[in-house]
Amino acid sequence: MSRPLTDMDRRKQISVRGLAGVENVTDIKKNFNRHLHFTLVKDRNVATTRDYYQALAHTVRDHLVGRWIRTQQYYYEKDPKRIYYLSLEFYMGRTLQNTMVNLGLQGACDEAIYQLGLDIEELEDIEEDAGLGNGGLGRLAACFLDSMATLGLAAYGYGIRYEFGIFNQKIANGWQIEEADDWLRFGNPWEKARPEYTIPVNFYGRVDYTPDGVKWVDTHVVLALPYDTPVPGYRNNTVNTMRLWSAKAPNEFKLDDFNVGGYIQAVLDRNLAENISRVLYPNDNFFEGKELRLKQEYFVVAATLQDIIRRFKSSKFGSRDPVRTTFEAFPDKVAIQLNDTHPALAIPELMRIFIDIEHLSWEKAWEITNRTCAYTNHTVLPEALERWPVHLFELLLPRHLAIIYEINRRHMENVAKRYPGDNARLGRMSLIEEGDMKRINMAHLCIVGAHAVNGVARIHSEILKETVFKDFYEMEPSKFQNKTNGITPRRWLVLCNPGLADIIAEKIGEEYIVEMDELKKLLKFANDDAFIRAVANVKQENKLKFSVYLEKEYNVKINPSSMFDVQVKRIHEYKRQILNCLHIITFYNRIKREPNKKYTPRTVMIGGKAAPGYHMAKLIIRLITAIGEVVNNDPMVGDRLKVIYLENYRVSLAEKVIPASDLSEQISTAGTEASGTGNMKFMLNGALTIGTMDGANVEMAEEAGMDNFFIFGMRVKEVDAMDVKGGGEGRGNGYNAQSYYDRLPELKQAMDQISGGFFSPNDRGLFGEIVNMLMHHDRFKVFADYEDYIKCQDRVSALYMNPKEWTKMVIKNIATSGKFSSDRTIGEYARQIWGVEPSKHKIPPPSEPRE
Ligand SMILES: *Cc1c(COP(=O)(O)O)cnc(C)c1O
């Protein structure tokens, strides 16, 4: 028997399929050495691994440059409709390997680096994640950029270049500690600063109503410096741009005549302006109404819209054409997609530009704004919806406040006309919420100002129409759409799981990488013994590799033949990591009760960051680590159950753990997870899912078939029925945690252990708040799904004992995951919202520059 293939062997093998020429390898070695010398100013005696990473990054980057310039030149000449994806988050992760994959350079680079006596995976692992996002929303933006480039759309991502991305999580004594993410410390080889395109952004000031129009005056100016990052499509020579803005104080900042003698202080105060792009707000699905956050939201919008309008004006259809001095053609040449309400100010800002600066009528400005903008909703959780206090706007954005009031006045007029006498509806639909503190409802602003509103999975889009946005849906049903999320198969299969990508390619070719529905062709191998073995082998290799990683980095030993049961996502009550904990404890208690019975061994891994201000989420992390301390050190349990907290879950860790997972935990309360995208990554990488009928799980189960999916728990209608409170007809049965506790002995035992200090012997009351929440005010009804969850986990364990049947089911899941490609999602946005057609056309490759 020959030794099993390593990932390295496979990466070279894939590269043999027409990717790596010998000349390429020679050139790469030459350029690597050239960069080490001229760019890093080192020789191999003193170079560190980081220098080698940098040298390789610059070598690969050189292959982007010609394509990037060409693509942008091509857009300038052909002037296609531009797609602008506005987002406060782009959770990009690492760039080096992704660039090699998309440019078809991976095989050649692997070989070149090998010939240089270096380990390419070690170099890749040096790269910092670009962690400019919190979770799913930010990662979605990153997947969309990849798909838009792959589909040949003239697309741009616009956001903020945070100096500090999502914090690094350390676990100390079982608690989360946050560390600043100083990701730019060693420089960023992937960005190009463009100070020549600096744009001024105004804040504060007052509104002057003059005979020749409204003027926003006496403002404070902050400069927005663009940094461009290339976004390569998959092997199509397209390279799009992600443009991130960095805040800079103008040189005259605070240095006016009134500031005599205050020169030093004035220079120090430049920080105040530059703080705008300092740090990403670390909240996932939570609104924190801080002034600095509002500044960030306006900063990205104002800089971006000036850039968009400059580009429009310099295009064929812009006002360069003397006959067309109006913005009539704007919506035919520009689409703006708002990633949640975070960039909602684009709507009043466009109105301000059109009216105050370009002197269009309100009606014309409104029509153009509306036809240009579209809005994606990402959550129905009330605590996540942005409702900005009016007083903050009065101070920071007085002109925008006036415009929003006028939008609302006209909107209220329309509603009143359509529903005469329905005052309650007027109140519900207003953009302005009355109360002790007047607030602006940003979702309402987006719905009114956009021509399309979409949810991110079928069930979520239905919930929007039936509940949160019901009134708006009734008034304008055709505005409401669904665009089920997706993930890019380039990063989430080819890059992170080369072993699996390779055996799939052996069976069905490589077309699936850009046409994920092709995976369906694997169905006919679901009973092919050799393929079943190959899939199981790849999983086992991935598990071994991840075990080695855990042992090396964290000094934890795990049993690689146990089931890897994984829940990785932000820590949030609605995601119900606590339900997972209750299963772990239940399993532990069963082992203790009947130690001689046969059990399916599990390694349960849980990872994710808690928002620093989210007390309950941090306590949940402590509960997980506390359970691990007891379970992992109980000799009676042995290696039948281990509980591992995966520290600092982020994109690059997801790429390691997901390919090694057997079981994917997607267990939110039905109706709370808008889509989920982690669920899709696991499905594509050969894990089975245990999940609720929530978000995209519903469509995943539909694609795979209910028999190939472990679905449990309440459906949305059952959850809702419990929520109906009070007397009268249609009364719900309520949710009574106590009744489950009384009825289910294993649940009672687990809860008694948590509350009695079994997992916190040195601080027996440590988890009192969790217990109190679960027993008395659990919004997410953990106990209601407990019994069904445990039963479902028992079925999972039983199937795992039959590896062949397990792997057959895995193959059926992989084969039916095609719908969840972000290429499909982007195709739908393109045709149904943006009015553009995706294309597989390849821009002719540039001739590489020669010295
Ligand atoms: C995909 C991804 C997410 C989203 O996961 P969900 O389970 O959908 O919440 C969050 N964080 C990272 C690092 C991811 O890669």
mmCIF file with all atom_site columns, N, CA, C and O in Angstrom, residues 735-744 747-748 751-752 771-778 783-784:
data_model
loop_
_atom_site.group_PDB
_atom_site.id
_atom_site.type_symbol
_atom_site.label_atom_id
_atom_site.label_alt_id
_atom_site.label_comp_id
_atom_site.label_asym_id
_atom_site.label_entity_id
_atom_site.label_seq_id
_atom_site.pdbx_PDB_ins_code
_atom_site.Cartn_x
_atom_site.Cartn_y
_atom_site.Cartn_z
_atom_site.occupancy
_atom_site.B_iso_or_equiv
_atom_site.pdbx_formal_charge
_atom_site.auth_seq_id
_atom_site.auth_comp_id
_atom_site.auth_asym_id
_atom_site.auth_atom_id
_atom_site.pdbx_PDB_model_num
ATOM 1  N N  . TYR A 1 735 ? -44.963 29.594 26.655 1.00 0.00 ? 735 TYR A N  1
ATOM 2  C CA . TYR A 1 735 ? -43.764 28.787 26.827 1.00 0.00 ? 735 TYR A CA 1
ATOM 3  C C  . TYR A 1 735 ? -43.490 28.747 28.310 1.00 0.00 ? 735 TYR A C  1
ATOM 4  O O  . TYR A 1 735 ? -43.294 29.788 28.937 1.00 0.00 ? 735 TYR A O  1
ATOM 5  N N  . ASN A 1 736 ? -43.478 27.549 28.853 1.00 0.00 ? 736 ASN A N  1
ATOM 6  C CA . ASN A 1 736 ? -43.265 27.390 30.278 1.00 0.00 ? 736 ASN A CA 1
ATOM 7  C C  . ASN A 1 736 ? -42.068 26.472 30.486 1.00 0.00 ? 736 ASN A C  1
ATOM 8  O O  . ASN A 1 736 ? -42.184 25.246 30.412 1.00 0.00 ? 736 ASN A O  1
ATOM 9  N N  . ALA A 1 737 ? -40.923 27.083 30.738 1.00 0.00 ? 737 ALA A N  1
ATOM 10 C CA . ALA A 1 737 ? -39.689 26.298 30.876 1.00 0.00 ? 737 ALA A CA 1
ATOM 11 C C  . ALA A 1 737 ? -39.816 25.261 31.992 1.00 0.00 ? 737 ALA A C  1
ATOM 12 O O  . ALA A 1 737 ? -39.363 24.122 31.849 1.00 0.00 ? 737 ALA A O  1
ATOM 13 N N  . GLN A 1 738 ? -40.449 25.680 33.067 1.00 0.00 ? 738 GLN A N  1
ATOM 14 C CA . GLN A 1 738 ? -40.577 24.796 34.233 1.00 0.00 ? 738 GLN A CA 1
ATOM 15 C C  . GLN A 1 738 ? -41.203 23.457 33.859 1.00 0.00 ? 738 GLN A C  1
ATOM 16 O O  . GLN A 1 738 ? -40.783 22.398 34.343 1.00 0.00 ? 738 GLN A O  1
ATOM 17 N N  . SER A 1 739 ? -42.203 23.492 32.948 1.00 0.00 ? 739 SER A N  1
ATOM 18 C CA . SER A 1 739 ? -42.917 22.253 32.623 1.00 0.00 ? 739 SER A CA 1
ATOM 19 C C  . SER A 1 739 ? -41.993 21.228 31.964 1.00 0.00 ? 739 SER A C  1
ATOM 20 O O  . SER A 1 739 ? -42.115 20.030 32.191 1.00 0.00 ? 739 SER A O  1
ATOM 21 N N  . TYR A 1 740 ? -41.052 21.699 31.169 1.00 0.00 ? 740 TYR A N  1
ATOM 22 C CA . TYR A 1 740 ? -40.088 20.766 30.548 1.00 0.00 ? 740 TYR A CA 1
ATOM 23 C C  . TYR A 1 740 ? -39.128 20.231 31.607 1.00 0.00 ? 740 TYR A C  1
ATOM 24 O O  . TYR A 1 740 ? -38.786 19.051 31.630 1.00 0.00 ? 740 TYR A O  1
ATOM 25 N N  . TYR A 1 741 ? -38.713 21.135 32.466 1.00 0.00 ? 741 TYR A N  1
ATOM 26 C CA . TYR A 1 741 ? -37.795 20.759 33.556 1.00 0.00 ? 741 TYR A CA 1
ATOM 27 C C  . TYR A 1 741 ? -38.432 19.678 34.432 1.00 0.00 ? 741 TYR A C  1
ATOM 28 O O  . TYR A 1 741 ? -37.798 18.698 34.806 1.00 0.00 ? 741 TYR A O  1
ATOM 29 N N  . ASP A 1 742 ? -39.720 19.850 34.715 1.00 0.00 ? 742 ASP A N  1
ATOM 30 C CA . ASP A 1 742 ? -40.423 18.887 35.575 1.00 0.00 ? 742 ASP A CA 1
ATOM 31 C C  . ASP A 1 742 ? -40.619 17.547 34.875 1.00 0.00 ? 742 ASP A C  1
ATOM 32 O O  . ASP A 1 742 ? -40.585 16.497 35.500 1.00 0.00 ? 742 ASP A O  1
ATOM 33 N N  . ARG A 1 743 ? -40.825 17.606 33.556 1.00 0.00 ? 743 ARG A N  1
ATOM 34 C CA . ARG A 1 743 ? -41.218 16.396 32.824 1.00 0.00 ? 743 ARG A CA 1
ATOM 35 C C  . ARG A 1 743 ? -40.019 15.576 32.337 1.00 0.00 ? 743 ARG A C  1
ATOM 36 O O  . ARG A 1 743 ? -40.136 14.365 32.168 1.00 0.00 ? 743 ARG A O  1
ATOM 37 N N  . LEU A 1 744 ? -38.890 16.230 32.092 1.00 0.00 ? 744 LEU A N  1
ATOM 38 C CA . LEU A 1 744 ? -37.764 15.534 31.448 1.00 0.00 ? 744 LEU A CA 1
ATOM 39 C C  . LEU A 1 744 ? -36.616 15.336 32.440 1.00 0.00 ? 744 LEU A C  1
ATOM 40 O O  . LEU A 1 744 ? -35.863 16.276 32.728 1.00 0.00 ? 744 LEU A O  1
ATOM 41 N N  . LEU A 1 747 ? -33.058 16.439 31.457 1.00 0.00 ? 747 LEU A N  1
ATOM 42 C CA . LEU A 1 747 ? -32.946 17.906 31.423 1.00 0.00 ? 747 LEU A CA 1
ATOM 43 C C  . LEU A 1 747 ? -32.819 18.436 32.842 1.00 0.00 ? 747 LEU A C  1
ATOM 44 O O  . LEU A 1 747 ? -31.968 19.294 33.126 1.00 0.00 ? 747 LEU A O  1
ATOM 45 N N  . LYS A 1 748 ? -33.645 17.892 33.719 1.00 0.00 ? 748 LYS A N  1
ATOM 46 C CA . LYS A 1 748 ? -33.603 18.329 35.117 1.00 0.00 ? 748 LYS A CA 1
ATOM 47 C C  . LYS A 1 748 ? -32.219 18.083 35.720 1.00 0.00 ? 748 LYS A C  1
ATOM 48 O O  . LYS A 1 748 ? -31.636 18.972 36.354 1.00 0.00 ? 748 LYS A O  1
ATOM 49 N N  . MET A 1 751 ? -29.700 20.613 34.332 1.00 0.00 ? 751 MET A N  1
ATOM 50 C CA . MET A 1 751 ? -29.913 21.953 34.892 1.00 0.00 ? 751 MET A CA 1
ATOM 51 C C  . MET A 1 751 ? -29.501 22.009 36.362 1.00 0.00 ? 751 MET A C  1
ATOM 52 O O  . MET A 1 751 ? -28.906 22.992 36.807 1.00 0.00 ? 751 MET A O  1
ATOM 53 N N  . ASP A 1 752 ? -29.825 20.963 37.094 1.00 0.00 ? 752 ASP A N  1
ATOM 54 C CA . ASP A 1 752 ? -29.444 20.933 38.511 1.00 0.00 ? 752 ASP A CA 1
ATOM 55 C C  . ASP A 1 752 ? -27.924 20.957 38.657 1.00 0.00 ? 752 ASP A C  1
ATOM 56 O O  . ASP A 1 752 ? -27.383 21.561 39.580 1.00 0.00 ? 752 ASP A O  1
ATOM 57 N N  . VAL A 1 771 ? -28.982 30.004 34.357 1.00 0.00 ? 771 VAL A N  1
ATOM 58 C CA . VAL A 1 771 ? -30.085 29.174 34.852 1.00 0.00 ? 771 VAL A CA 1
ATOM 59 C C  . VAL A 1 771 ? -31.353 30.008 34.976 1.00 0.00 ? 771 VAL A C  1
ATOM 60 O O  . VAL A 1 771 ? -32.435 29.609 34.513 1.00 0.00 ? 771 VAL A O  1
ATOM 61 N N  . ASN A 1 772 ? -31.217 31.170 35.550 1.00 0.00 ? 772 ASN A N  1
ATOM 62 C CA . ASN A 1 772 ? -32.373 32.054 35.718 1.00 0.00 ? 772 ASN A CA 1
ATOM 63 C C  . ASN A 1 772 ? -32.986 32.423 34.363 1.00 0.00 ? 772 ASN A C  1
ATOM 64 O O  . ASN A 1 772 ? -34.206 32.400 34.194 1.00 0.00 ? 772 ASN A O  1
ATOM 65 N N  . MET A 1 773 ? -32.123 32.722 33.416 1.00 0.00 ? 773 MET A N  1
ATOM 66 C CA . MET A 1 773 ? -32.607 33.054 32.066 1.00 0.00 ? 773 MET A CA 1
ATOM 67 C C  . MET A 1 773 ? -33.358 31.870 31.477 1.00 0.00 ? 773 MET A C  1
ATOM 68 O O  . MET A 1 773 ? -34.492 32.004 31.007 1.00 0.00 ? 773 MET A O  1
ATOM 69 N N  . LEU A 1 774 ? -32.740 30.689 31.523 1.00 0.00 ? 774 LEU A N  1
ATOM 70 C CA . LEU A 1 774 ? -33.375 29.513 30.912 1.00 0.00 ? 774 LEU A CA 1
ATOM 71 C C  . LEU A 1 774 ? -34.710 29.183 31.574 1.00 0.00 ? 774 LEU A C  1
ATOM 72 O O  . LEU A 1 774 ? -35.668 28.793 30.899 1.00 0.00 ? 774 LEU A O  1
ATOM 73 N N  . MET A 1 775 ? -34.772 29.358 32.892 1.00 0.00 ? 775 MET A N  1
ATOM 74 C CA . MET A 1 775 ? -35.984 28.972 33.624 1.00 0.00 ? 775 MET A CA 1
ATOM 75 C C  . MET A 1 775 ? -37.080 30.034 33.548 1.00 0.00 ? 775 MET A C  1
ATOM 76 O O  . MET A 1 775 ? -38.256 29.709 33.628 1.00 0.00 ? 775 MET A O  1
ATOM 77 N N  . HIS A 1 776 ? -36.690 31.321 33.390 1.00 0.00 ? 776 HIS A N  1
ATOM 78 C CA . HIS A 1 776 ? -37.703 32.365 33.576 1.00 0.00 ? 776 HIS A CA 1
ATOM 79 C C  . HIS A 1 776 ? -37.880 33.360 32.444 1.00 0.00 ? 776 HIS A C  1
ATOM 80 O O  . HIS A 1 776 ? -38.951 33.949 32.315 1.00 0.00 ? 776 HIS A O  1
ATOM 81 N N  . HIS A 1 777 ? -36.830 33.605 31.646 1.00 0.00 ? 777 HIS A N  1
ATOM 82 C CA . HIS A 1 777 ? -37.065 34.561 30.552 1.00 0.00 ? 777 HIS A CA 1
ATOM 83 C C  . HIS A 1 777 ? -36.260 34.188 29.309 1.00 0.00 ? 777 HIS A C  1
ATOM 84 O O  . HIS A 1 777 ? -35.507 34.991 28.764 1.00 0.00 ? 777 HIS A O  1
ATOM 85 N N  . ASP A 1 778 ? -36.436 32.962 28.895 1.00 0.00 ? 778 ASP A N  1
ATOM 86 C CA . ASP A 1 778 ? -35.707 32.480 27.730 1.00 0.00 ? 778 ASP A CA 1
ATOM 87 C C  . ASP A 1 778 ? -36.479 32.822 26.458 1.00 0.00 ? 778 ASP A C  1
ATOM 88 O O  . ASP A 1 778 ? -37.432 32.157 26.090 1.00 0.00 ? 778 ASP A O  1
ATOM 89 N N  . PHE A 1 783 ? -35.572 24.887 26.108 1.00 0.00 ? 783 PHE A N  1
ATOM 90 C CA . PHE A 1 783 ? -36.111 23.628 26.648 1.00 0.00 ? 783 PHE A CA 1
ATOM 91 C C  . PHE A 1 783 ? -37.152 23.011 25.718 1.00 0.00 ? 783 PHE A C  1
ATOM 92 O O  . PHE A 1 783 ? -37.315 21.800 25.677 1.00 0.00 ? 783 PHE A O  1
ATOM 93 N N  . ALA A 1 784 ? -37.860 23.857 24.974 1.00 0.00 ? 784 ALA A N  1
ATOM 94 C CA . ALA A 1 784 ? -38.937 23.338 24.122 1.00 0.00 ? 784 ALA A CA 1
ATOM 95 C C  . ALA A 1 784 ? -38.397 22.413 23.038 1.00 0.00 ? 784 ALA A C  1
ATOM 96 O O  . ALA A 1 784 ? -39.114 21.540 22.544 1.00 0.00 ? 784 ALA A O  1
#
